Short mmCIF file of C-alpha atoms and ligand atoms in Angstrom, two decimals:
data_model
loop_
_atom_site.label_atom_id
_atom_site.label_comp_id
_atom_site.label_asym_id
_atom_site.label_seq_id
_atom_site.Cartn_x
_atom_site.Cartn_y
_atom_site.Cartn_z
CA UNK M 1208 68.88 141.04 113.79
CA UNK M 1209 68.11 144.90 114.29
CA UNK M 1210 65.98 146.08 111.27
CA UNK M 1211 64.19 149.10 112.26
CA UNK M 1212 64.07 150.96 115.50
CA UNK M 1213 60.23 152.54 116.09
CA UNK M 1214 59.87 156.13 117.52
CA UNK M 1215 57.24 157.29 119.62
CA UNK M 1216 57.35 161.56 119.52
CA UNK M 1217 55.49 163.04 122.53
CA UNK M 1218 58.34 162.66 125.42
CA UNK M 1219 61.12 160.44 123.68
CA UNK M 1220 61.99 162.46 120.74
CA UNK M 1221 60.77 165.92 122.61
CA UNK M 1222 59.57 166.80 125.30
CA UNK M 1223 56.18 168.05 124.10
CA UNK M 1224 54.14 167.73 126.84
CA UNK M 1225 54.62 170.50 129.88
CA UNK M 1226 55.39 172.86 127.89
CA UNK M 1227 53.98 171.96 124.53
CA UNK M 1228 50.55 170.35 124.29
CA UNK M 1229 49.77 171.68 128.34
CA UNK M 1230 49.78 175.29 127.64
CA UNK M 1231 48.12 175.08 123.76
CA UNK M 1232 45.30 173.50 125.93
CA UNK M 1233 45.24 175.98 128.71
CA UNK M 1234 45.31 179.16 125.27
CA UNK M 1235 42.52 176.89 123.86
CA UNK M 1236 40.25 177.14 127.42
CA UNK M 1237 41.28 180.41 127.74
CA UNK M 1238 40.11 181.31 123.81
CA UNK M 1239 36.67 179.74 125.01
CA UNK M 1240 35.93 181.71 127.88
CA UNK M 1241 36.58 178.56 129.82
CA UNK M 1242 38.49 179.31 133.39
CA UNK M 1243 39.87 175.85 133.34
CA UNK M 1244 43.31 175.53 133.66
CA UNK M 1245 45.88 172.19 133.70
CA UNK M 1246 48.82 173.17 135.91
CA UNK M 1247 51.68 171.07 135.29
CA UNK M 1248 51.06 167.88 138.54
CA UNK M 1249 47.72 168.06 137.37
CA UNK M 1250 48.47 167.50 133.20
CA UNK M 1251 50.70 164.39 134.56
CA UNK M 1252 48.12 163.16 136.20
CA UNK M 1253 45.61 163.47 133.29
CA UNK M 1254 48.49 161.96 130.85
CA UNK M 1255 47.22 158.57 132.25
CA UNK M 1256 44.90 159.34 129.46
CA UNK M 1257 46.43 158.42 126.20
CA UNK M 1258 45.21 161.44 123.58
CA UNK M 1259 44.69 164.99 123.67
CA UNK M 1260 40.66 164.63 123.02
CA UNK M 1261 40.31 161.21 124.89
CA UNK M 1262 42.29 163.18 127.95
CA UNK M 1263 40.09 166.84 127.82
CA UNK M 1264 36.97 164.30 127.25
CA UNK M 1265 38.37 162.49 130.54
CA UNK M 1266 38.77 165.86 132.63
CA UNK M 1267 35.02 167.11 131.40
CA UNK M 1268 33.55 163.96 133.18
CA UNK M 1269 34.77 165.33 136.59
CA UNK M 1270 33.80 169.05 135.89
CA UNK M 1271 30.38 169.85 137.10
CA UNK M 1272 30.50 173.20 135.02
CA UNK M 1273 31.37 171.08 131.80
CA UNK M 1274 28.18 170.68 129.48
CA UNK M 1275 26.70 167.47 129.27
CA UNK M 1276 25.97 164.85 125.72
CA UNK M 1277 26.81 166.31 122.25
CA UNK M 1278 27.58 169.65 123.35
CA UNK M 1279 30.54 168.48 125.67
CA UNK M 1280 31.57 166.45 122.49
CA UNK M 1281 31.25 169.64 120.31
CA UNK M 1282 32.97 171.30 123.12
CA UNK M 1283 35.66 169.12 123.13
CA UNK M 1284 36.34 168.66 119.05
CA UNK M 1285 36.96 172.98 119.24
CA UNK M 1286 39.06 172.71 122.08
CA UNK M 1287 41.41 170.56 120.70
CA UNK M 1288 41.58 171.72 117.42
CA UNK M 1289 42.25 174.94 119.53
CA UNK M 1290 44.60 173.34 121.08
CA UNK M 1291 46.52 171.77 118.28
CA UNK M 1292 46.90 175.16 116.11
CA UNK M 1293 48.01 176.61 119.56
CA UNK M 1294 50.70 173.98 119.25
CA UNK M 1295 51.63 174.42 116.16
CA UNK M 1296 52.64 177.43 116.53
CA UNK M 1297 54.50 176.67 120.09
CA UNK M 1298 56.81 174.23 117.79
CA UNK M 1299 56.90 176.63 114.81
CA UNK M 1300 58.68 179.88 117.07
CA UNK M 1301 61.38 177.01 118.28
CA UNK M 1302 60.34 176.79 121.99
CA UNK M 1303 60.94 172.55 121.83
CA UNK M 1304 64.16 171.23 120.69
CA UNK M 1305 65.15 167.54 120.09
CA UNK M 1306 65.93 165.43 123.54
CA UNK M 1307 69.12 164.94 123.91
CA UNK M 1308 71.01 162.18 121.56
CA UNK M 1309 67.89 161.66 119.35
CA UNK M 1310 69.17 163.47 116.26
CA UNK M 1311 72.57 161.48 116.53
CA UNK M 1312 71.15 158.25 117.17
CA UNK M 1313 68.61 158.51 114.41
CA UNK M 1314 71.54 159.19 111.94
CA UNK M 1315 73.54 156.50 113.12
CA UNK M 1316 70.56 154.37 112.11
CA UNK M 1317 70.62 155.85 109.12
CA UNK M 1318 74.25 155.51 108.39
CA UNK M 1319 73.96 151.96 108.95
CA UNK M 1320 70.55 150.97 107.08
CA UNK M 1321 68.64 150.12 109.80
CA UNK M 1322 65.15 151.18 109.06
CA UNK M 1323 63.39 153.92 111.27
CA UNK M 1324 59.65 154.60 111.63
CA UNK M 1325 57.33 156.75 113.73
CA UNK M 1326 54.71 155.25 116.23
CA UNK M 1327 52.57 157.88 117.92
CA UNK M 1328 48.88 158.79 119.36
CA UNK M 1329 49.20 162.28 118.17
CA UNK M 1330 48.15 164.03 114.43
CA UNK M 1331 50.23 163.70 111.83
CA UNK M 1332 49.64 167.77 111.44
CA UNK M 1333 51.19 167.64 115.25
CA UNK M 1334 54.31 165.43 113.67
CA UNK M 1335 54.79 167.69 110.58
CA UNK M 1336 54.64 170.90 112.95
CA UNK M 1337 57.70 169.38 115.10
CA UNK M 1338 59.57 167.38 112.74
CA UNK M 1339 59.43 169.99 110.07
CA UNK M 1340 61.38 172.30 112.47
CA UNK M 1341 63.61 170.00 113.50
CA UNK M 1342 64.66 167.81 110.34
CA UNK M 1343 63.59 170.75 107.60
CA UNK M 1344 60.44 169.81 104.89
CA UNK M 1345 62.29 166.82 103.60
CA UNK M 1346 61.29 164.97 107.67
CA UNK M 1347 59.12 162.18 106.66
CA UNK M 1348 61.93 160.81 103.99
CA UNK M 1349 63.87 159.27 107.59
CA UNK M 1350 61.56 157.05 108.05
CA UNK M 1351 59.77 153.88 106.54
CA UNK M 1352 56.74 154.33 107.96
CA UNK M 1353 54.77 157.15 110.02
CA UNK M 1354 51.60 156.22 112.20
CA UNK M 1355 49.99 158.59 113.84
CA UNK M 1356 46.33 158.95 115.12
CA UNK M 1357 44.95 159.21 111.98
CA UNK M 1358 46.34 155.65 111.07
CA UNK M 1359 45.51 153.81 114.47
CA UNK M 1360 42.80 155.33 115.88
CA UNK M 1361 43.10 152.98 119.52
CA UNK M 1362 45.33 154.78 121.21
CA UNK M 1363 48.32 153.42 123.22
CA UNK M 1364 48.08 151.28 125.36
CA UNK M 1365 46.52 149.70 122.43
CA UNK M 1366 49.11 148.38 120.70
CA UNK M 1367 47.53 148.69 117.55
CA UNK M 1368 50.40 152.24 116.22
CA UNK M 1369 52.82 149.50 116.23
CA UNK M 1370 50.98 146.24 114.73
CA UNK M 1371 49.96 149.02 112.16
CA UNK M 1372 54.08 150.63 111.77
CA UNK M 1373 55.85 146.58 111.80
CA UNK M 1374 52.91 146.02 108.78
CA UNK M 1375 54.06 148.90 106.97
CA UNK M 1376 57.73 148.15 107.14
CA UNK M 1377 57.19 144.72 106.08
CA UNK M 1378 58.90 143.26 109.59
CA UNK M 1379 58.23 140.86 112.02
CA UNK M 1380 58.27 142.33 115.78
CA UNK M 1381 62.16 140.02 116.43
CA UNK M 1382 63.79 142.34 114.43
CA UNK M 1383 62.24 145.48 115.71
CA UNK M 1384 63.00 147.91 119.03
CA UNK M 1385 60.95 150.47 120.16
CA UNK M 1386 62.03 153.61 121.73
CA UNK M 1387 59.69 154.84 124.40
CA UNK M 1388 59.37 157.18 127.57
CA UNK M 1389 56.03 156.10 129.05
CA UNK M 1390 54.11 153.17 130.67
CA UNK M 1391 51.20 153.62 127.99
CA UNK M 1392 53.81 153.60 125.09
CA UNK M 1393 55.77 150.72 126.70
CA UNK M 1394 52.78 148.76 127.44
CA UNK M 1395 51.75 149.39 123.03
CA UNK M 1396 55.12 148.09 122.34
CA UNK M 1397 55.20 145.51 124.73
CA UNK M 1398 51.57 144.07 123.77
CA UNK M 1399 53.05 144.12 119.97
CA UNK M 1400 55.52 142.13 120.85
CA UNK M 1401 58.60 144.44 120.51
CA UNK M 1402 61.37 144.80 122.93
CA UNK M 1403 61.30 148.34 124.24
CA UNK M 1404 64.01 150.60 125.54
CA UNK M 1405 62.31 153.14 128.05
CA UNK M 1406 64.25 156.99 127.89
CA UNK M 1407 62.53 158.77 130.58
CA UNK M 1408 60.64 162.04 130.08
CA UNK M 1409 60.09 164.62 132.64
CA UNK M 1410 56.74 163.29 133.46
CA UNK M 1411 57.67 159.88 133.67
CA UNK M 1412 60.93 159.78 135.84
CA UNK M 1413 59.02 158.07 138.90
CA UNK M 1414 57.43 155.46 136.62
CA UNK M 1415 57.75 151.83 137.03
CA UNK M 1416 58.72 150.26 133.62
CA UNK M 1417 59.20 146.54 134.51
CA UNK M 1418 58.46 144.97 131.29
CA UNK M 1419 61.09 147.36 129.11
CA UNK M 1420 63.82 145.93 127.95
CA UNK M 1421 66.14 148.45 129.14
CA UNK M 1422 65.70 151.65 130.50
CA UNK M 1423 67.77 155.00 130.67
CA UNK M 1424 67.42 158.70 131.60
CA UNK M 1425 68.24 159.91 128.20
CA UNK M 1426 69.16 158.46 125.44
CA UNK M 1427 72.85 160.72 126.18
CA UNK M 1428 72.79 158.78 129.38
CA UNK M 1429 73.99 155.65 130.76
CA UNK M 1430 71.70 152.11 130.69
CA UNK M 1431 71.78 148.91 131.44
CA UNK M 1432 70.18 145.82 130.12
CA UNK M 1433 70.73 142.28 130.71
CA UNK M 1434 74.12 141.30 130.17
CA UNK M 1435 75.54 144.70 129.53
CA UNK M 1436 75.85 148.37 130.34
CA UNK M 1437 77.23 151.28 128.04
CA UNK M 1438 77.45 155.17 129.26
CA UNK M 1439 74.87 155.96 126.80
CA UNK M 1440 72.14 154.27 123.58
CA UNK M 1441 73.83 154.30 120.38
CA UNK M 1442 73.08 151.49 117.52
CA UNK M 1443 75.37 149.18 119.64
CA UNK M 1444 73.53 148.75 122.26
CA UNK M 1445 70.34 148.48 120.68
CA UNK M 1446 71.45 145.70 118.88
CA UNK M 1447 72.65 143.84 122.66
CA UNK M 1448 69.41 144.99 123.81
CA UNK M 1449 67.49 143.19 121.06
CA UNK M 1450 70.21 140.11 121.11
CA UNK M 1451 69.70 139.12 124.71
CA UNK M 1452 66.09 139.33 124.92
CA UNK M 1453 65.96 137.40 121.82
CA UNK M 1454 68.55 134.89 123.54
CA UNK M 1455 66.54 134.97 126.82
CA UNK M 1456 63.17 134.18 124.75
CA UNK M 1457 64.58 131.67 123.04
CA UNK M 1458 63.33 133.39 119.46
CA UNK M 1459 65.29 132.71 116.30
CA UNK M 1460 65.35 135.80 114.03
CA UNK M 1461 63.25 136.48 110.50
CA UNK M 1462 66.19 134.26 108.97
CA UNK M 1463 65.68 131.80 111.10
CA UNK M 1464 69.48 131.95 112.72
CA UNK M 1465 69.75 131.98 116.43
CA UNK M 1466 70.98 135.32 117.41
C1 XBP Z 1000 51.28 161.33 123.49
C2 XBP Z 1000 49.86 161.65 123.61
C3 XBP Z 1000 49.26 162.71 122.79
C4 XBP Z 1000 49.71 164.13 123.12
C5 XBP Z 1000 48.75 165.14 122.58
O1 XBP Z 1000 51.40 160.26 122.62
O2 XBP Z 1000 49.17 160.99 124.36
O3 XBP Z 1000 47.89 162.62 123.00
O4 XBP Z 1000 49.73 164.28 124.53
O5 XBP Z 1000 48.50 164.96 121.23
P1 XBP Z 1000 52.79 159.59 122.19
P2 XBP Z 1000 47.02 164.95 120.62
O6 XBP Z 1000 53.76 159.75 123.31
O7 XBP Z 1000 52.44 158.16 121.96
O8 XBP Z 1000 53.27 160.25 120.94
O9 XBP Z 1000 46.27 166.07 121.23
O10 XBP Z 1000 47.20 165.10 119.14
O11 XBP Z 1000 46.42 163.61 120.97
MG1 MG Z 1001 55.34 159.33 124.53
#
């Protein structure tokens, strides 16, 4: 039975990335004196790298102009805080709205009392910046639990955000389904245990997401999962989604019923 659907932020609930975290790190080189720059092929390509220090730390190891030891991790730590202020401030003037369907799905879970938490790699100070625009100061009362970096430092594909969000909401992974847009995020899911529906973000429409449950453009889009198809993801079809993989698996629920 659906209890709680978990969020990731960066790409499913906006899309954060190109135009978001990308050019608060190209301000934050830029603020340094640094001529690097991440156009946007080469910022997919370095999203491989779950983590805005774990990715700049990644691109300094190919730079032969990058200093070496403790100053490249001094380096780094000022960069991304940099980087995240720059960011904050991005969110703050408006420039990144809600994907599509994400505000009206979230309050048809909430209309219907299934729980909703938040399962991410980035700062909670990088949640509050986007959610407090979106939802208003009152954000964090949606949900049942919010991990962010701060609460699972192993970064996705780790799936430690979501061990760490199903402890916190006091459920077992049956009764759970994630909401994710890339193969890092769906493998964290997947490794926890949860069924995952995939919504596509702009760097991730080429991806191959094999193990999600179901997987869609948008959540204003259509999907299909096995056993059923609907024009687009309401509360509905998360519940199918989560009833035939539980049927396939042969699980039984938290209650113990067959689904
Ligand atoms: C996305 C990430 C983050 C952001 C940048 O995670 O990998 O690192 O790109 O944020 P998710 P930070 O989709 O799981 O939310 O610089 O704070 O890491
Ligand atoms: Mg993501």
């Amino acid at each position: 039975m659906l209890r709680a659907v978990i969020w990731d932020v960066d790409g499913t609930i906006a899309e954060t990335e190109r135009d978001g975290h990308r050019v608060a790190f190209n301000a934050a080189f830029e603020a340094h004196g640094l001529s690097w720059r991440w156009d946007v092929a080469t910022y997919g390509d370095l999203l491989r790298v779950a983590g805005g220090f774990e990715r700049l730390m990644h691109d300094m190891e190919e730079r032969r102009d990058a200093p070496a030891g403790a100053t490249r991790a001094v380096l780094g730590r000022s960069l991304h805080r940099f980087k995240n202020e720059a960011y904050a401030r991005i969110v703050a003037e408006g420039r990144i709205g809600l994907r599509p369907g994400v505000l009206r799905l979230m309050d048809e879970c909430r209309a219907d009392g299934v729980a909703q938490a938040i399962a991410t790699t980035t700062s909670r100070a990088n949640v509050d910046a986007l959610f407090h625009g979106a939802f208003g100061a009152g954000w964090s009362r949606r949900f049942g639990a919010i991990v962010c970096a701060e609460d699972a430092p192993a970064k996705k594909p780790d799936p430690l955000a979501y061990v760490v969000a199903l402890d916190r909401l006091g459920l077992a992974a049956v009764d759970v389904v994630a909401i994710e847009d890339s193969p890092n995020g769906l493998a964290a899911a997947r490794a926890a245990g949860i069924a995952t529906v995939v919504t596509r973000s702009d760097y991730f429409r080429d991806a191959v997401f094999a193990e999600a449950s179901a997987v869609c453009d948008g959540l204003d889009s259509p999907i299909a999962w096995h056993g059923g198809a609907a024009p687009r993801v309401d509360l509905a079809v998360l519940r199918s989604v989560l009833q035939s993989r539980t049927a396939r698996l042969g699980q039984t629920t938290s209650n113990g019923a067959s689904p």
